[in-house]
PDB file of C-alpha atoms in Angstrom:
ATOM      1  CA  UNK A 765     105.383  63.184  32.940  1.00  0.00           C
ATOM      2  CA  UNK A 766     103.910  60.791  30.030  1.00  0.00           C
ATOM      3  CA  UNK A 767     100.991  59.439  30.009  1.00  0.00           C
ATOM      4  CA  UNK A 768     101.723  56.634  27.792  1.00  0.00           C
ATOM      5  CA  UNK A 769     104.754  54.535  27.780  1.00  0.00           C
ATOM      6  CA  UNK A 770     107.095  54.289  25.029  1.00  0.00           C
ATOM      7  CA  UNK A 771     106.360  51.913  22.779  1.00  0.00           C
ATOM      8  CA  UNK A 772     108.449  48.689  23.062  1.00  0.00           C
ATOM      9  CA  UNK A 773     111.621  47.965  21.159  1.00  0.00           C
ATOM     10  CA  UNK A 774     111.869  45.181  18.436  1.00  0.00           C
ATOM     11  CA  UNK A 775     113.539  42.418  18.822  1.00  0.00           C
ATOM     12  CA  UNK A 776     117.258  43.451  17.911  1.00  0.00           C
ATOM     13  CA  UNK A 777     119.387  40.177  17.806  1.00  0.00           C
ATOM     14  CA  UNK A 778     123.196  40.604  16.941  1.00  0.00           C
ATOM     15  CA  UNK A 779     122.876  43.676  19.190  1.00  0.00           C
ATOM     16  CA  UNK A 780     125.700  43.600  21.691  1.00  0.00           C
ATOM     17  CA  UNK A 781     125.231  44.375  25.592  1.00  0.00           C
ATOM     18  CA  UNK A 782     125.837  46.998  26.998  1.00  0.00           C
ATOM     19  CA  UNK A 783     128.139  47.573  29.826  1.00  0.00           C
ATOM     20  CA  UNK A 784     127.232  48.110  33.075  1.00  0.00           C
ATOM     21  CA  UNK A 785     127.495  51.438  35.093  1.00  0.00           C
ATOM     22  CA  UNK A 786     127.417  51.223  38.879  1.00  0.00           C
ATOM     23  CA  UNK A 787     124.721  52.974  41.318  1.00  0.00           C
ATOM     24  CA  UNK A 788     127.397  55.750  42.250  1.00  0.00           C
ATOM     25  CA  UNK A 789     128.225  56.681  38.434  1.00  0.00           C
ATOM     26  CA  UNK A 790     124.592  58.495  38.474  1.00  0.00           C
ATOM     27  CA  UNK A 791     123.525  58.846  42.567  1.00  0.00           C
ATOM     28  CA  UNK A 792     123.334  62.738  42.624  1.00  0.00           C
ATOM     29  CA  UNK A 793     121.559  64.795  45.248  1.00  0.00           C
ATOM     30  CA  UNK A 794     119.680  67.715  44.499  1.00  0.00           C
ATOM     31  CA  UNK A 795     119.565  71.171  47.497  1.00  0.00           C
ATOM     32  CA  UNK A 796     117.151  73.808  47.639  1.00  0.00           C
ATOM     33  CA  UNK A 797     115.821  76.468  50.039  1.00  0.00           C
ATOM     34  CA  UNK A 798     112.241  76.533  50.453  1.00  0.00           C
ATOM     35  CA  UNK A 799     110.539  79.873  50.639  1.00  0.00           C
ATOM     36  CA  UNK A 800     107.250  81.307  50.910  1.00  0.00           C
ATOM     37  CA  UNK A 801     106.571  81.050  47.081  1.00  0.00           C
ATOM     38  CA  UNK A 802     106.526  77.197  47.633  1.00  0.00           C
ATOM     39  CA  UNK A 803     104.369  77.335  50.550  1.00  0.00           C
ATOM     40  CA  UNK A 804     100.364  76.034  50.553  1.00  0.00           C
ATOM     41  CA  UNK A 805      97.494  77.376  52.245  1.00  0.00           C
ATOM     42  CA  UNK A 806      98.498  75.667  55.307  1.00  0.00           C
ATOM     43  CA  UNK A 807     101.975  77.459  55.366  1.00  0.00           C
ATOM     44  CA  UNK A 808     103.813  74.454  54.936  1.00  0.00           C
ATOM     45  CA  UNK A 809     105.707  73.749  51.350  1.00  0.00           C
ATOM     46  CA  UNK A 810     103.238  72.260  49.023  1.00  0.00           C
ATOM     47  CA  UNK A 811     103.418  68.324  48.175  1.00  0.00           C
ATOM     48  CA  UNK A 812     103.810  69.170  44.663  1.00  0.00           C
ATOM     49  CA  UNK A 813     107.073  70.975  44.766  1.00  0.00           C
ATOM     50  CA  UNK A 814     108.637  68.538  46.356  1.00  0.00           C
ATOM     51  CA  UNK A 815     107.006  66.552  43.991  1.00  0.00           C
ATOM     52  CA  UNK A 816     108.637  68.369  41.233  1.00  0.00           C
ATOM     53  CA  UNK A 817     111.685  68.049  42.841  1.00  0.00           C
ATOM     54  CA  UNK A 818     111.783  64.399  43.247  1.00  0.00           C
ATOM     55  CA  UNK A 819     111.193  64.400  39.438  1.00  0.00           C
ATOM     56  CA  UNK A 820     113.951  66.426  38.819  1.00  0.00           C
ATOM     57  CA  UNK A 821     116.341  64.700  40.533  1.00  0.00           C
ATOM     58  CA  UNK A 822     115.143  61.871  39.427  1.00  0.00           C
ATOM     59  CA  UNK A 823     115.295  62.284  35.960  1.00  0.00           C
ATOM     60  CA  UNK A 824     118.853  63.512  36.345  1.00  0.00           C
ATOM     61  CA  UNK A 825     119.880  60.137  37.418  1.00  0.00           C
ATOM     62  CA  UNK A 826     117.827  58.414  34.881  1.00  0.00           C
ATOM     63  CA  UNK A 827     119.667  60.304  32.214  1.00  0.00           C
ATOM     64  CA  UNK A 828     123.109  60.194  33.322  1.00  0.00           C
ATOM     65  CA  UNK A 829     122.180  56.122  34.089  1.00  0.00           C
ATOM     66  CA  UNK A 830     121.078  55.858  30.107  1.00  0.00           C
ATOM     67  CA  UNK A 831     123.576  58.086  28.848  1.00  0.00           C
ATOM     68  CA  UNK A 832     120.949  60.084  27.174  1.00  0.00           C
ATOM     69  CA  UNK A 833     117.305  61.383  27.214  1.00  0.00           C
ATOM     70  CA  UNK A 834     114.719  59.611  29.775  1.00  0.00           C
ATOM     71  CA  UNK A 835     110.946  60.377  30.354  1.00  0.00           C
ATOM     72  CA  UNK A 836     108.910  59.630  33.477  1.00  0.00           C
ATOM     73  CA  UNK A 837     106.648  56.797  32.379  1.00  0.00           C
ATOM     74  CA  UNK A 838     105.795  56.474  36.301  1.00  0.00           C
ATOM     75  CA  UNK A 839     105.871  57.390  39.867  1.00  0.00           C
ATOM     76  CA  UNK A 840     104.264  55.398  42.589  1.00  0.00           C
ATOM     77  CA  UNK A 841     105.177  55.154  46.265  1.00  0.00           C
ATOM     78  CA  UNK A 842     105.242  58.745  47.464  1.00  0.00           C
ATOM     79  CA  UNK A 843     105.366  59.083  50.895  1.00  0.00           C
ATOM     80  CA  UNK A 844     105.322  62.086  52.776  1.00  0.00           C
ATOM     81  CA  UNK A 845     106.449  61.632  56.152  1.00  0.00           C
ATOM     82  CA  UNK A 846     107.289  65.283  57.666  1.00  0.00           C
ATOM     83  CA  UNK A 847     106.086  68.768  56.711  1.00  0.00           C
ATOM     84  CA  UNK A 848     108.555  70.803  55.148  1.00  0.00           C
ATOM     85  CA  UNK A 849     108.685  73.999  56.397  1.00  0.00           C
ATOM     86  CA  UNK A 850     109.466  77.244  55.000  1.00  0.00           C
ATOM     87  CA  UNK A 851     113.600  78.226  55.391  1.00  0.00           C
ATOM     88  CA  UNK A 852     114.072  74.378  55.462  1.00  0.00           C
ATOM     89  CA  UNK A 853     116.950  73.635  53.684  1.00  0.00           C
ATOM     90  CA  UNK A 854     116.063  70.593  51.398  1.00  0.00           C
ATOM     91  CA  UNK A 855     118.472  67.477  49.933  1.00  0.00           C
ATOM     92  CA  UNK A 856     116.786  65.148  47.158  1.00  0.00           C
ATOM     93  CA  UNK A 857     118.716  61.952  46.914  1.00  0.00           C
ATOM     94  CA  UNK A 858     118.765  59.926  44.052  1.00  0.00           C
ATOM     95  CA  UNK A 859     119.751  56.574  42.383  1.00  0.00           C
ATOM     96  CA  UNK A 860     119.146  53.766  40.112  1.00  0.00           C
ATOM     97  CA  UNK A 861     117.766  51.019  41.718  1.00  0.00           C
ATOM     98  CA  UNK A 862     116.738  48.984  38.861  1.00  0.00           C
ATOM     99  CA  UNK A 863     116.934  48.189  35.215  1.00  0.00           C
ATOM    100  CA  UNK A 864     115.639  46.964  32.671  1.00  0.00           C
ATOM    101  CA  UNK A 865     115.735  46.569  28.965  1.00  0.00           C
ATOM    102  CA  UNK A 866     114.147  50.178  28.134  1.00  0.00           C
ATOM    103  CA  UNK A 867     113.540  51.432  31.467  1.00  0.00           C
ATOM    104  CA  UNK A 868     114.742  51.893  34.964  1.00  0.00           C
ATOM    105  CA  UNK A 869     113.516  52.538  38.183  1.00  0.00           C
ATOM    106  CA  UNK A 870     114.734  55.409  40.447  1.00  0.00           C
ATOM    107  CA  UNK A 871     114.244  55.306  43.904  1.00  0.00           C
ATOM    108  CA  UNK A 872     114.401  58.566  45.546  1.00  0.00           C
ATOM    109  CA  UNK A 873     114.864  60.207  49.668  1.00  0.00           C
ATOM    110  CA  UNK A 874     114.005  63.398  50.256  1.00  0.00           C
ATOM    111  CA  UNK A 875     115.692  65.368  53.625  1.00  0.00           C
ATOM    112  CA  UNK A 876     114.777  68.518  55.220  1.00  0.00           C
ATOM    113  CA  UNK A 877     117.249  70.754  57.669  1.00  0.00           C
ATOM    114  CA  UNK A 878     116.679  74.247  58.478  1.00  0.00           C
ATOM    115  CA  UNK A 879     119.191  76.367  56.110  1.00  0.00           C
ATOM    116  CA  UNK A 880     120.126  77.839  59.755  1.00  0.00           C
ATOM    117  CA  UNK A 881     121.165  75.207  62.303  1.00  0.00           C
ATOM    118  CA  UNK A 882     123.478  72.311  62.628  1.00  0.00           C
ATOM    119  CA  UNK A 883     120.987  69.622  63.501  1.00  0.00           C
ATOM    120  CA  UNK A 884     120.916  66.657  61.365  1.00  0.00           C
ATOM    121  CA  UNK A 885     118.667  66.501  57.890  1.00  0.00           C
ATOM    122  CA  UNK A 886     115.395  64.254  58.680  1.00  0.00           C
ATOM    123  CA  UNK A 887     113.893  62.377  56.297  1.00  0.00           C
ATOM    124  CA  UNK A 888     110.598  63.787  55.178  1.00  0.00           C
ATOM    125  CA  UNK A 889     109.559  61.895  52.389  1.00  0.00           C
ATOM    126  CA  UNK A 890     110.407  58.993  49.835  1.00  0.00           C
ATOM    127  CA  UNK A 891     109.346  57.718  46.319  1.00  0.00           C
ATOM    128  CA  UNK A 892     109.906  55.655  43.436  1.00  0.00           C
ATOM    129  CA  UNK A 893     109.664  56.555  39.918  1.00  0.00           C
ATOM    130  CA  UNK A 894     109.988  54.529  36.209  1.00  0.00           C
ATOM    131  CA  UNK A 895     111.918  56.103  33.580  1.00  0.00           C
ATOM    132  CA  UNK A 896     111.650  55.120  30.022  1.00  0.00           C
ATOM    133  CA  UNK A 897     115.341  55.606  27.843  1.00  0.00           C
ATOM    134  CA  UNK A 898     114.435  57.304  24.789  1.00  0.00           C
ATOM    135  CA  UNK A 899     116.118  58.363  21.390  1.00  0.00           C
ATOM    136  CA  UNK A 900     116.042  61.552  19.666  1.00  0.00           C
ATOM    137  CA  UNK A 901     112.652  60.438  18.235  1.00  0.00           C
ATOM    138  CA  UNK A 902     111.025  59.690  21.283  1.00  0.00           C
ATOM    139  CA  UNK A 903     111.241  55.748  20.611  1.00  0.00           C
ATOM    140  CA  UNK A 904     112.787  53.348  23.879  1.00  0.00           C
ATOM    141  CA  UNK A 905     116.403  53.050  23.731  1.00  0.00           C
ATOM    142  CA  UNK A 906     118.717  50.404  25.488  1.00  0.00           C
ATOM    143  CA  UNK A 907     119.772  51.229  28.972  1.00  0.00           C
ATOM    144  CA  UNK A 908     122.688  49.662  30.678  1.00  0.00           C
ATOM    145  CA  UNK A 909     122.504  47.240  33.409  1.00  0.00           C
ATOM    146  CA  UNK A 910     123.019  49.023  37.134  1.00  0.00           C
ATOM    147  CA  UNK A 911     125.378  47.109  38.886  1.00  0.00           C
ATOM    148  CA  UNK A 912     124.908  47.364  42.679  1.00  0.00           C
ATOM    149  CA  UNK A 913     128.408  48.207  44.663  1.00  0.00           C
ATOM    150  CA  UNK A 914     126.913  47.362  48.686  1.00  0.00           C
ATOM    151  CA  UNK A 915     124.914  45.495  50.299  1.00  0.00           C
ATOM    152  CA  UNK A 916     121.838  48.311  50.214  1.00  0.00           C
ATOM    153  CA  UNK A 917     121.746  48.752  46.828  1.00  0.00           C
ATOM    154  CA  UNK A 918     121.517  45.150  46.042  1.00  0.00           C
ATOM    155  CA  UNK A 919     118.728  45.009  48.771  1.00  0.00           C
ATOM    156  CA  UNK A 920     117.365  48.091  46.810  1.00  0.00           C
ATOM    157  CA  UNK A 921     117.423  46.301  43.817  1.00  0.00           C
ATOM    158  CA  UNK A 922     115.523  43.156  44.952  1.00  0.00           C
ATOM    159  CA  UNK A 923     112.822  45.350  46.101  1.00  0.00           C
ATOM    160  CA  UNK A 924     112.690  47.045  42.508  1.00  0.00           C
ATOM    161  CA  UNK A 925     111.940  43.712  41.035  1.00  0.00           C
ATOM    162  CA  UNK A 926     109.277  43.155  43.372  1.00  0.00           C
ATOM    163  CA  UNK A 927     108.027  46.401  42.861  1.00  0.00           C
ATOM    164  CA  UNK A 928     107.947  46.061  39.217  1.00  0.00           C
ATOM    165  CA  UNK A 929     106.531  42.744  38.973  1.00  0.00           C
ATOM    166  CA  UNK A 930     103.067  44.379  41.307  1.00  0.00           C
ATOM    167  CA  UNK A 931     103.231  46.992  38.381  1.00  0.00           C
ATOM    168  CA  UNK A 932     102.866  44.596  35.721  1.00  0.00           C
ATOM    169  CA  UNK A 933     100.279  42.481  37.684  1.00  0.00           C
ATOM    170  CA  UNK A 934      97.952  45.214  38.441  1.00  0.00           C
ATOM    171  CA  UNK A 935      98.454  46.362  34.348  1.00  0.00           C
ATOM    172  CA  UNK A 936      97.482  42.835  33.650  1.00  0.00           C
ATOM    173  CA  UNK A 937      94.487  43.193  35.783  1.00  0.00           C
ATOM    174  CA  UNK A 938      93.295  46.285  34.760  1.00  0.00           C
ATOM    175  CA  UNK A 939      93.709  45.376  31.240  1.00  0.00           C
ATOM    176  CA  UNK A 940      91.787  42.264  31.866  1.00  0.00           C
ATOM    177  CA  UNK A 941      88.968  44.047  33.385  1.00  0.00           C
ATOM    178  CA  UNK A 942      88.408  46.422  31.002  1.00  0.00           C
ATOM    179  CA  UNK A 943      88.065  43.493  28.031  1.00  0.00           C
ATOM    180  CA  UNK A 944      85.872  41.763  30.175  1.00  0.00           C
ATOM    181  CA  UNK A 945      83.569  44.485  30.760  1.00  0.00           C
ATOM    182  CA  UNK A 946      83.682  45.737  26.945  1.00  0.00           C
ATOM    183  CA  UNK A 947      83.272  41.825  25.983  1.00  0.00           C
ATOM    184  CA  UNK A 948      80.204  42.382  28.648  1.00  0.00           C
ATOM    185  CA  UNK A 949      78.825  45.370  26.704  1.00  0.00           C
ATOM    186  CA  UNK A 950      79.395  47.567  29.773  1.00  0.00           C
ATOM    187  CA  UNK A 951      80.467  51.040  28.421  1.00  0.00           C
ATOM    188  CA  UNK A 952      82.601  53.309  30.764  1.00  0.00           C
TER     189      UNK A 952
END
């Protein structure tokens, strides 16, 4: 992951748009056996491998999406609902739910079966990560529009937006705070 976020793009009239690529040209799901080398001290697989995973997957999506490179500029949302256990056969699902100019958001369900029985997956966990498009340079590239095909992914998409906007908010407030308190004199 980045810590910073790629710096933005300048304004490029006379640039065309860019067509559109649907949710399914990128969804992609991602399988793995857990075993005891993923395991914490409680004996259940550690937070951050499925972490890792989510990433992962989630990146792959991102850069199919963009056609190209893309770098995690954020993750936020990550819910673990369900210990995953050891032998538990696990299924990352990704896709875009989200674009915008630069950047795109990924929204991400993890499932967990044992690698042994027939009973359905369960969910066990969910998140939603940012991806910044990026050139060979490192500098934000152009990503095209996601065009939702059903009914959830346009729901999907409507919650992006409000996701993103309580992003840029609680930037904007942050930002603010810290001025005012430098402005104030007040050294962190």
């Amino acid at each position: 992951m980045t810590d910073q976020a790629p710096a933005p793009l300048p304004e490029s009239p006379g640039i065309p748009d860019i067509p559109g690529k649907p949710v399914s040209a990128s969804r992609t799901t991602l399988s793995h056996i857990m075993t005891h080398n993923d395991t914490n001290l409680l004996g259940t697989v550690h937070g951050g491998v499925i972490m890792k995973l989510v990433d992962d997957a989630a990146g792959a999506v991102a850069g199919r999406h963009s056609g190209g490179p893309a770098v995690t500029a954020s993750m936020d949302e990550m819910a673990f609902l369900e210990p995953v256990r050891v032998g538990d056969l696990v299924h990352v699902k990704a896709q875009v739910n989200w674009t915008g100019r630069t950047s795109m958001e990924v929204g991400v369900r993890v499932l967990a079966e044992r690698w042994n029985e027939s009973a359905p997956a369960t969910q066990v966990g969910s998140a939603y990560l940012v991806f910044a498009a990026v050139d060979a340079d490192g500098r934000p590239r152009r990503v095209p529009p996601v065009i939702a095909e059903t009914e959830r992914d346009r729901r999907r998409n409507q919650e992006a937006q409000i996701r993103r906007t309580h992003r840029l908010a609680r930037r904007r407030a942050i930002v603010e705070l810290r001025e005012k308190r430098a402005a104030d004199g007040i050294e962190d």
